[in-house]
mmCIF file of C-alpha atoms and ligand atoms in Angstrom:
data_model
loop_
_atom_site.group_PDB
_atom_site.id
_atom_site.type_symbol
_atom_site.label_atom_id
_atom_site.label_comp_id
_atom_site.label_asym_id
_atom_site.label_seq_id
_atom_site.Cartn_x
_atom_site.Cartn_y
_atom_site.Cartn_z
ATOM 1 C CA MET C 90 0.013 -0.025 -0.033
ATOM 2 C CA GLY C 91 2.773 2.499 0.833
ATOM 3 C CA VAL C 92 1.423 6.085 0.733
ATOM 4 C CA SER C 93 -1.086 5.251 -2.030
ATOM 5 C CA GLY C 94 -4.541 6.554 -0.978
ATOM 6 C CA ARG C 95 -3.018 7.959 2.212
ATOM 7 C CA VAL C 96 -2.712 11.515 3.277
ATOM 8 C CA ALA C 97 0.815 13.145 3.035
ATOM 9 C CA VAL C 98 1.189 16.535 4.524
ATOM 10 C CA VAL C 99 4.256 18.338 3.026
ATOM 11 C CA THR C 100 5.364 21.755 4.334
ATOM 12 C CA GLY C 101 7.549 23.969 2.220
ATOM 13 C CA ALA C 102 5.641 22.427 -0.687
ATOM 14 C CA ALA C 103 5.757 25.573 -2.905
ATOM 15 C CA SER C 104 9.475 25.247 -3.732
ATOM 16 C CA GLY C 105 12.540 23.013 -3.722
ATOM 17 C CA GLN C 106 12.699 19.833 -1.897
ATOM 18 C CA GLY C 107 9.124 20.177 -0.449
ATOM 19 C CA ARG C 108 7.807 20.649 -3.961
ATOM 20 C CA ALA C 109 9.791 17.644 -5.428
ATOM 21 C CA THR C 110 8.460 15.609 -2.383
ATOM 22 C CA SER C 111 4.933 16.645 -3.089
ATOM 23 C CA LEU C 112 5.339 15.582 -6.747
ATOM 24 C CA GLN C 113 6.990 12.274 -5.854
ATOM 25 C CA LEU C 114 4.443 11.234 -3.172
ATOM 26 C CA ALA C 115 1.521 12.343 -5.398
ATOM 27 C CA GLY C 116 2.965 10.260 -8.290
ATOM 28 C CA GLU C 117 2.853 7.393 -5.846
ATOM 29 C CA GLY C 118 -0.953 7.924 -5.339
ATOM 30 C CA ALA C 119 -0.737 9.903 -2.044
ATOM 31 C CA LEU C 120 -3.373 12.611 -1.326
ATOM 32 C CA VAL C 121 -0.991 15.540 -0.865
ATOM 33 C CA ALA C 122 -1.849 18.377 1.481
ATOM 34 C CA ALA C 123 0.709 21.022 0.307
ATOM 35 C CA LEU C 124 1.463 23.775 3.046
ATOM 36 C CA ASP C 125 3.330 26.871 2.465
ATOM 37 C CA VAL C 126 3.168 30.682 2.865
ATOM 38 C CA ASP C 127 3.949 31.125 -0.906
ATOM 39 C CA THR C 128 0.385 30.993 -2.559
ATOM 40 C CA VAL C 129 1.815 31.472 -6.053
ATOM 41 C CA GLY C 130 4.204 28.515 -5.658
ATOM 42 C CA LEU C 131 1.349 26.403 -4.249
ATOM 43 C CA ALA C 132 -0.947 27.327 -7.086
ATOM 44 C CA GLY C 133 1.843 26.290 -9.614
ATOM 45 C CA LEU C 134 2.197 22.923 -7.829
ATOM 46 C CA VAL C 135 -1.598 22.259 -7.897
ATOM 47 C CA ASP C 136 -1.762 23.177 -11.557
ATOM 48 C CA GLU C 137 1.130 20.811 -12.425
ATOM 49 C CA LEU C 138 -0.492 17.967 -10.495
ATOM 50 C CA SER C 139 -3.998 18.756 -11.817
ATOM 51 C CA ASP C 140 -2.775 17.636 -15.310
ATOM 52 C CA THR C 141 -1.789 14.136 -13.964
ATOM 53 C CA GLY C 142 -4.895 13.519 -12.116
ATOM 54 C CA ALA C 143 -3.141 13.317 -8.814
ATOM 55 C CA ARG C 144 -4.866 14.707 -5.760
ATOM 56 C CA CYS C 145 -3.353 17.675 -4.109
ATOM 57 C CA ARG C 146 -4.852 20.498 -1.995
ATOM 58 C CA ALA C 147 -3.024 23.582 -1.078
ATOM 59 C CA TYR C 148 -3.166 25.338 2.357
ATOM 60 C CA GLN C 149 -1.658 28.670 2.856
ATOM 61 C CA VAL C 150 -0.155 28.507 6.393
ATOM 62 C CA ASP C 151 2.712 29.942 8.243
ATOM 63 C CA VAL C 152 4.020 26.982 10.109
ATOM 64 C CA SER C 153 5.351 29.154 12.967
ATOM 65 C CA ASP C 154 1.625 30.111 13.790
ATOM 66 C CA SER C 155 0.419 27.173 16.063
ATOM 67 C CA GLU C 156 -3.122 28.138 15.818
ATOM 68 C CA ALA C 157 -2.864 28.436 11.934
ATOM 69 C CA VAL C 158 -1.251 24.991 11.823
ATOM 70 C CA LEU C 159 -4.025 23.425 13.942
ATOM 71 C CA ARG C 160 -6.656 25.018 11.711
ATOM 72 C CA ALA C 161 -4.988 23.690 8.581
ATOM 73 C CA PHE C 162 -4.700 20.178 9.968
ATOM 74 C CA ALA C 163 -8.474 20.327 10.864
ATOM 75 C CA GLU C 164 -9.212 21.417 7.278
ATOM 76 C CA ILE C 165 -7.004 18.591 5.872
ATOM 77 C CA GLU C 166 -8.668 16.054 8.007
ATOM 78 C CA ALA C 167 -12.185 17.280 6.671
ATOM 79 C CA ASP C 168 -10.909 17.590 3.105
ATOM 80 C CA LEU C 169 -8.646 14.541 2.668
ATOM 81 C CA GLY C 170 -8.589 12.537 5.904
ATOM 82 C CA ARG C 171 -6.107 12.040 8.688
ATOM 83 C CA ALA C 172 -2.302 12.506 8.015
ATOM 84 C CA TYR C 173 -0.263 9.287 7.493
ATOM 85 C CA VAL C 174 2.837 11.123 6.381
ATOM 86 C CA LEU C 175 4.267 14.475 7.496
ATOM 87 C CA ALA C 176 7.258 15.748 5.506
ATOM 88 C CA ALA C 177 8.252 18.869 7.217
ATOM 89 C CA ALA C 178 10.628 20.725 4.813
ATOM 90 C CA ALA C 179 9.566 24.434 5.390
ATOM 91 C CA ALA C 180 12.434 26.502 6.630
ATOM 92 C CA ILE C 181 14.157 29.894 6.086
ATOM 93 C CA TYR C 182 17.874 30.640 5.718
ATOM 94 C CA PRO C 183 18.154 34.528 5.602
ATOM 95 C CA PRO C 184 21.484 35.809 4.323
ATOM 96 C CA GLY C 185 23.917 35.921 7.080
ATOM 97 C CA THR C 186 26.459 38.755 7.779
ATOM 98 C CA LEU C 187 28.054 37.922 10.933
ATOM 99 C CA SER C 188 25.678 36.153 13.328
ATOM 100 C CA HIS C 189 21.875 36.477 13.395
ATOM 101 C CA LEU C 190 22.370 36.255 17.112
ATOM 102 C CA ARG C 191 23.144 40.019 16.996
ATOM 103 C CA ASP C 192 19.528 40.498 15.602
ATOM 104 C CA PRO C 193 17.128 39.238 18.326
ATOM 105 C CA GLU C 194 14.059 39.504 15.952
ATOM 106 C CA GLN C 195 15.777 37.599 13.024
ATOM 107 C CA THR C 196 17.006 35.004 15.457
ATOM 108 C CA ALA C 197 13.596 34.560 16.959
ATOM 109 C CA ARG C 198 12.018 34.224 13.502
ATOM 110 C CA ILE C 199 14.570 31.519 12.495
ATOM 111 C CA PHE C 200 13.730 29.484 15.482
ATOM 112 C CA ASP C 201 10.015 30.113 15.215
ATOM 113 C CA VAL C 202 9.936 28.885 11.648
ATOM 114 C CA ASN C 203 12.742 26.277 11.524
ATOM 115 C CA LEU C 204 12.234 24.628 14.960
ATOM 116 C CA MET C 205 8.763 25.604 16.398
ATOM 117 C CA GLY C 206 7.158 25.222 12.858
ATOM 118 C CA VAL C 207 8.266 21.632 12.906
ATOM 119 C CA VAL C 208 7.210 21.168 16.413
ATOM 120 C CA HIS C 209 3.648 22.431 15.685
ATOM 121 C CA CYS C 210 3.193 20.280 12.590
ATOM 122 C CA ALA C 211 4.585 17.228 14.168
ATOM 123 C CA SER C 212 2.231 17.701 17.101
ATOM 124 C CA ALA C 213 -0.727 18.082 14.950
ATOM 125 C CA ALA C 214 0.188 15.356 12.632
ATOM 126 C CA THR C 215 0.938 12.704 15.388
ATOM 127 C CA SER C 216 -2.403 13.482 17.017
ATOM 128 C CA GLN C 217 -4.003 12.459 13.747
ATOM 129 C CA MET C 218 -1.829 9.324 13.214
ATOM 130 C CA ILE C 219 -2.417 8.123 16.721
ATOM 131 C CA GLU C 220 -6.245 8.705 16.372
ATOM 132 C CA GLU C 221 -6.251 6.850 12.990
ATOM 133 C CA GLY C 222 -4.310 3.950 14.562
ATOM 134 C CA HIS C 223 -2.428 2.918 11.378
ATOM 135 C CA GLY C 224 1.083 4.201 12.307
ATOM 136 C CA GLY C 225 2.629 6.911 10.264
ATOM 137 C CA ARG C 226 5.810 8.373 8.726
ATOM 138 C CA ILE C 227 7.515 11.529 9.785
ATOM 139 C CA VAL C 228 10.458 13.076 7.866
ATOM 140 C CA LEU C 229 12.300 16.024 9.172
ATOM 141 C CA TRP C 230 14.860 18.321 7.545
ATOM 142 C CA SER C 231 18.100 19.045 9.231
ATOM 143 C CA SER C 232 21.243 20.360 7.358
ATOM 144 C CA ILE C 233 24.924 19.725 7.211
ATOM 145 C CA GLY C 234 24.799 22.979 9.242
ATOM 146 C CA ALA C 235 23.694 20.981 12.337
ATOM 147 C CA GLY C 236 27.058 19.139 12.499
ATOM 148 C CA ALA C 237 29.321 21.639 10.982
ATOM 149 C CA ALA C 238 29.589 25.432 11.252
ATOM 150 C CA ILE C 239 28.217 27.741 8.683
ATOM 151 C CA ALA C 240 29.672 31.110 9.673
ATOM 152 C CA GLY C 241 26.914 33.717 9.863
ATOM 153 C CA HIS C 242 24.209 31.306 10.379
ATOM 154 C CA ALA C 243 24.386 30.475 14.074
ATOM 155 C CA ALA C 244 20.708 30.387 14.614
ATOM 156 C CA TYR C 245 20.036 28.358 11.595
ATOM 157 C CA CYS C 246 22.713 25.787 12.576
ATOM 158 C CA ALA C 247 21.425 25.641 16.224
ATOM 159 C CA GLY C 248 17.775 25.181 14.952
ATOM 160 C CA LYS C 249 18.879 22.333 12.739
ATOM 161 C CA ALA C 250 20.837 20.621 15.395
ATOM 162 C CA ALA C 251 17.758 20.845 17.653
ATOM 163 C CA ILE C 252 15.693 19.111 14.831
ATOM 164 C CA GLU C 253 18.039 16.226 14.966
ATOM 165 C CA GLY C 254 17.359 15.803 18.770
ATOM 166 C CA LEU C 255 13.738 16.357 18.189
ATOM 167 C CA GLY C 256 13.645 13.568 15.608
ATOM 168 C CA ARG C 257 15.447 11.114 17.763
ATOM 169 C CA ALA C 258 13.224 11.766 20.851
ATOM 170 C CA LEU C 259 10.064 11.650 18.710
ATOM 171 C CA ALA C 260 11.174 8.362 17.291
ATOM 172 C CA ALA C 261 11.395 6.890 20.744
ATOM 173 C CA GLU C 262 8.077 8.242 21.856
ATOM 174 C CA LEU C 263 6.151 7.252 18.735
ATOM 175 C CA GLY C 264 7.608 3.865 18.060
ATOM 176 C CA PRO C 265 4.947 2.059 20.048
ATOM 177 C CA TYR C 266 2.298 3.655 17.633
ATOM 178 C CA GLY C 267 4.114 2.338 14.504
ATOM 179 C CA ILE C 268 5.125 5.847 13.649
ATOM 180 C CA THR C 269 8.759 6.249 12.340
ATOM 181 C CA VAL C 270 10.608 9.501 12.565
ATOM 182 C CA ASN C 271 13.724 10.103 10.523
ATOM 183 C CA THR C 272 15.738 13.245 9.612
ATOM 184 C CA ILE C 273 17.503 14.099 6.433
ATOM 185 C CA ALA C 274 20.599 16.180 6.612
ATOM 186 C CA PRO C 275 21.057 17.637 3.102
ATOM 187 C CA GLY C 276 24.325 19.224 1.850
ATOM 188 C CA ALA C 277 24.072 21.750 -0.931
ATOM 189 C CA ILE C 278 20.861 21.078 -2.931
ATOM 190 C CA ASP C 279 20.028 22.989 -6.016
ATOM 191 C CA THR C 280 16.912 25.026 -4.722
ATOM 192 C CA PRO C 281 16.137 28.766 -4.318
ATOM 193 C CA MET C 282 17.534 28.363 -0.717
ATOM 194 C CA LEU C 283 21.016 27.527 -2.013
ATOM 195 C CA GLY C 284 21.089 30.928 -3.729
ATOM 196 C CA THR C 285 24.419 31.635 -5.221
ATOM 197 C CA PRO C 286 26.262 28.429 -5.873
ATOM 198 C CA PRO C 287 28.970 27.705 -3.313
ATOM 199 C CA ASP C 288 32.553 28.464 -4.299
ATOM 200 C CA PRO C 289 33.934 25.862 -6.761
ATOM 201 C CA ALA C 290 36.373 24.836 -4.039
ATOM 202 C CA TYR C 291 33.454 23.433 -2.193
ATOM 203 C CA PHE C 292 32.734 20.998 -4.970
ATOM 204 C CA GLU C 293 36.359 20.044 -5.397
ATOM 205 C CA VAL C 294 36.410 18.252 -2.084
ATOM 206 C CA LEU C 295 33.007 16.819 -2.499
ATOM 207 C CA PRO C 296 33.031 13.199 -3.502
ATOM 208 C CA ALA C 297 30.037 13.766 -5.675
ATOM 209 C CA GLY C 298 31.474 16.911 -7.242
ATOM 210 C CA ARG C 299 28.165 18.695 -7.538
ATOM 211 C CA ALA C 300 25.005 19.891 -5.761
ATOM 212 C CA GLY C 301 22.176 17.418 -5.210
ATOM 213 C CA THR C 302 18.918 17.740 -6.863
ATOM 214 C CA PRO C 303 15.492 18.098 -5.026
ATOM 215 C CA GLU C 304 14.434 14.968 -6.826
ATOM 216 C CA GLU C 305 17.226 13.052 -5.229
ATOM 217 C CA VAL C 306 15.986 14.160 -1.810
ATOM 218 C CA ALA C 307 12.437 13.277 -2.733
ATOM 219 C CA HIS C 308 13.392 9.703 -3.616
ATOM 220 C CA LEU C 309 14.870 9.388 -0.016
ATOM 221 C CA VAL C 310 11.645 10.849 1.384
ATOM 222 C CA SER C 311 9.793 8.232 -0.760
ATOM 223 C CA TYR C 312 11.803 5.322 0.782
ATOM 224 C CA LEU C 313 11.297 6.735 4.326
ATOM 225 C CA CYS C 314 7.520 6.905 3.714
ATOM 226 C CA SER C 315 7.361 3.438 2.296
ATOM 227 C CA ASP C 316 6.129 0.245 3.959
ATOM 228 C CA SER C 317 9.734 -1.166 3.551
ATOM 229 C CA SER C 318 11.266 1.378 5.923
ATOM 230 C CA GLY C 319 9.596 0.365 9.145
ATOM 231 C CA PHE C 320 12.852 -0.686 10.777
ATOM 232 C CA MET C 321 14.447 2.697 10.013
ATOM 233 C CA THR C 322 13.542 5.312 12.655
ATOM 234 C CA GLY C 323 15.306 7.826 14.844
ATOM 235 C CA ALA C 324 18.054 8.136 12.080
ATOM 236 C CA VAL C 325 19.719 11.185 10.765
ATOM 237 C CA LEU C 326 20.635 10.492 7.178
ATOM 238 C CA ALA C 327 23.392 12.587 5.499
ATOM 239 C CA LEU C 328 22.452 13.364 1.848
ATOM 240 C CA ASP C 329 25.445 15.714 1.086
ATOM 241 C CA GLY C 330 27.409 14.227 -1.814
ATOM 242 C CA GLY C 331 29.803 12.788 0.741
ATOM 243 C CA LEU C 332 30.732 15.940 2.438
ATOM 244 C CA SER C 333 30.323 14.754 6.009
ATOM 245 C CA GLY C 334 32.654 11.640 5.016
ATOM 246 C CA VAL C 335 35.538 13.628 3.645
ATOM 247 C CA ASN C 336 35.498 16.033 6.455
ATOM 248 C CA GLY C 337 37.562 18.630 4.676
ATOM 249 C CA ALA C 338 40.026 16.273 3.126
ATOM 250 C CA VAL C 339 41.224 17.046 -0.335
ATOM 251 C CA ARG C 340 39.934 14.877 -3.279
ATOM 252 C CA PRO C 341 42.953 13.044 -4.673
ATOM 253 C CA GLU C 342 43.756 13.266 -8.437
ATOM 254 C CA VAL C 343 42.215 10.454 -10.270
HETATM 255 N N1 LIG W 49 18.934 23.792 -0.432
HETATM 256 C C1 LIG W 49 19.926 23.456 0.489
HETATM 257 O O1 LIG W 49 21.060 23.544 0.006
HETATM 258 C C2 LIG W 49 19.596 22.919 1.853
HETATM 259 C C3 LIG W 49 20.780 22.473 2.571
HETATM 260 C C4 LIG W 49 20.495 21.869 3.765
HETATM 261 C C5 LIG W 49 19.199 21.837 4.335
HETATM 262 N N2 LIG W 49 18.150 22.404 3.639
HETATM 263 C C6 LIG W 49 16.928 22.286 4.216
HETATM 264 O O2 LIG W 49 16.051 21.645 3.243
HETATM 265 C C7 LIG W 49 14.609 22.095 3.502
HETATM 266 C C8 LIG W 49 13.930 22.557 2.237
HETATM 267 O O3 LIG W 49 14.534 23.741 1.725
HETATM 268 P P1 LIG W 49 14.705 23.903 0.236
HETATM 269 O O4 LIG W 49 16.183 23.854 -0.242
HETATM 270 O O5 LIG W 49 13.471 23.137 -0.596
HETATM 271 O O6 LIG W 49 14.408 25.628 0.178
HETATM 272 P P2 LIG W 49 13.268 26.483 -0.449
HETATM 273 O O7 LIG W 49 13.594 27.894 -0.139
HETATM 274 O O8 LIG W 49 13.256 26.109 -2.040
HETATM 275 O O9 LIG W 49 11.907 25.940 0.005
HETATM 276 C C9 LIG W 49 11.576 26.300 1.304
HETATM 277 C C10 LIG W 49 9.979 26.512 1.409
HETATM 278 O O10 LIG W 49 9.647 26.833 2.743
HETATM 279 C C11 LIG W 49 8.507 27.817 2.707
HETATM 280 N N3 LIG W 49 8.479 28.480 3.949
HETATM 281 C C12 LIG W 49 9.320 29.402 4.480
HETATM 282 N N4 LIG W 49 8.907 29.840 5.686
HETATM 283 C C13 LIG W 49 7.621 29.305 5.703
HETATM 284 C C14 LIG W 49 6.753 29.390 6.782
HETATM 285 N N5 LIG W 49 6.861 30.199 7.854
HETATM 286 N N6 LIG W 49 5.629 28.510 6.716
HETATM 287 C C15 LIG W 49 5.373 27.777 5.633
HETATM 288 N N7 LIG W 49 6.178 27.625 4.637
HETATM 289 C C16 LIG W 49 7.419 28.338 4.714
HETATM 290 C C17 LIG W 49 9.078 28.705 1.512
HETATM 291 O O11 LIG W 49 8.044 29.524 1.132
HETATM 292 C C18 LIG W 49 9.569 27.830 0.536
HETATM 293 O O12 LIG W 49 8.541 27.373 -0.417
HETATM 294 C C19 LIG W 49 14.772 23.170 4.573
HETATM 295 O O13 LIG W 49 14.419 22.647 5.780
HETATM 296 C C20 LIG W 49 16.173 23.603 4.588
HETATM 297 O O14 LIG W 49 16.683 24.149 5.746
HETATM 298 C C21 LIG W 49 18.340 22.897 2.450
#
């Protein structure tokens, strides 16, 4: 059965990895609830999917607003049914200068969206999964920034490190309900968030030698949402072209 005929809630669905995840899961027959603040991007996703006959409904919601998230999940339940998948990709990565910690409002906003936004969605989704009683699949997004410094992005890195802790603890709590929780830690992925491509020197030390694509991430999400992945939970999965493995080593000439 997998995700076919089941409700998959995807946040950050208007762009990048959330969009690719929505297309992937919809292609597998999921009923996709696409959440984002970007109504234009959401409309584009719904248009693209309507041509394929897939079912997708868009919900404009700021995930940092706990009341708005609860309202959206109530609407999703009424429109499509209770959530079986939560893929929580929404996040912000404002341009850093030195450290966002010098700007308390910016710092709070990063934690509100990137950490509390995931907490609000995970809370609403697990209530529905537990009520439905058929287990569930939760996929969270961390970053290479959780385990390695990105200068100028202290709040982003701290929030992503917290996501990894959140994912492990939720996996332990939700295991008895048949709900798995895994976290993807991407490296550079070619989406609007990546912005200006990294310095070519970054790719020289990267075993893959290039940025990842949103579709490559979506395929991993697909596995994590499948029936085959029931033994995988509480994991943090690096999808970074090998960056975390080389740990700054220089790629030898070949
Ligand atoms: N692209 C990369 O290189 C990279 C690397 C590591 C981790 N990540 C992580 O991957 C995930 C997906 O990012 P992406 O690369 O697809 O970026 P993206 O910018 O293409 O997509 C992010 C989406 O989140 C939405 N969003 C932002 N704030 C929101 C809010 N308050 N409520 C609802 N939606 C909101 C945006 O509108 C956008 O559609 C993020 O969690 C990001 O931190 C990305």
